[in-house]
């Protein structure tokens, strides 16, 4: 009887632990504890909250929640043939603590938004114009490519943290808009970060990791890794 009496308490504790674990795994940006927390630049006097300091709510205006310019195409003349125009907390202070952001991506013919990840946010992409080949790669051990050809009006989702890309396979330009589940989703462009880091990653590390000759790694490290943001 004594042992049995402890079982309900142990089961309840286990259930609470499981629920807490699920909550932590599924968490993204912190929930706001106030109507808004318009971000201020660090040199202005304010209270530090959720990674950005807050503007006095009495001084907030409509412009703190406004961005102008997404109607304008991005310059796609660079080597990648694409341009990302982000609208995150750096562009709209009112996004602070709200857990969302936006981006416009323009693609020249054959333009590429190269393999990259967003460590803090999932992405939902809607194609407004053109034809895009998109895809993401699942995590180890499968490393499976999930890929699709999208046309105007199509929507595709890239899960948080997974490597993904978009490639314009149409004959004309392409335009897409992306929503992200973070005010600051972050960006890791795989080639840039691996071969263009400062200081460079040790040559032996990259040679062994990619199983190629030293000359190949040295060649890649000497390239100019273009940032399309």
PDB file of C-alpha atoms in Angstrom, residues 108-111 130-133 167-174:
ATOM      1  CA  UNK A 108      16.822  37.921 -61.415  1.00  0.00           C
ATOM      2  CA  UNK A 109      16.517  35.110 -63.992  1.00  0.00           C
ATOM      3  CA  UNK A 110      18.636  32.259 -62.648  1.00  0.00           C
ATOM      4  CA  UNK A 111      18.927  34.155 -59.354  1.00  0.00           C
ATOM      5  CA  UNK A 130       7.795  33.887 -61.370  1.00  0.00           C
ATOM      6  CA  UNK A 131       8.800  30.267 -60.799  1.00  0.00           C
ATOM      7  CA  UNK A 132      11.044  29.141 -57.938  1.00  0.00           C
ATOM      8  CA  UNK A 133      12.696  25.842 -57.133  1.00  0.00           C
ATOM      9  CA  UNK A 167      16.318  29.347 -57.009  1.00  0.00           C
ATOM     10  CA  UNK A 168      14.634  31.174 -59.895  1.00  0.00           C
ATOM     11  CA  UNK A 169      14.265  28.636 -62.697  1.00  0.00           C
ATOM     12  CA  UNK A 170      11.968  30.821 -64.786  1.00  0.00           C
ATOM     13  CA  UNK A 171      12.921  32.951 -67.773  1.00  0.00           C
ATOM     14  CA  UNK A 172      11.858  36.208 -66.110  1.00  0.00           C
ATOM     15  CA  UNK A 173      12.269  37.819 -62.710  1.00  0.00           C
ATOM     16  CA  UNK A 174      10.647  36.395 -59.586  1.00  0.00           C
TER      17      UNK A 174
END
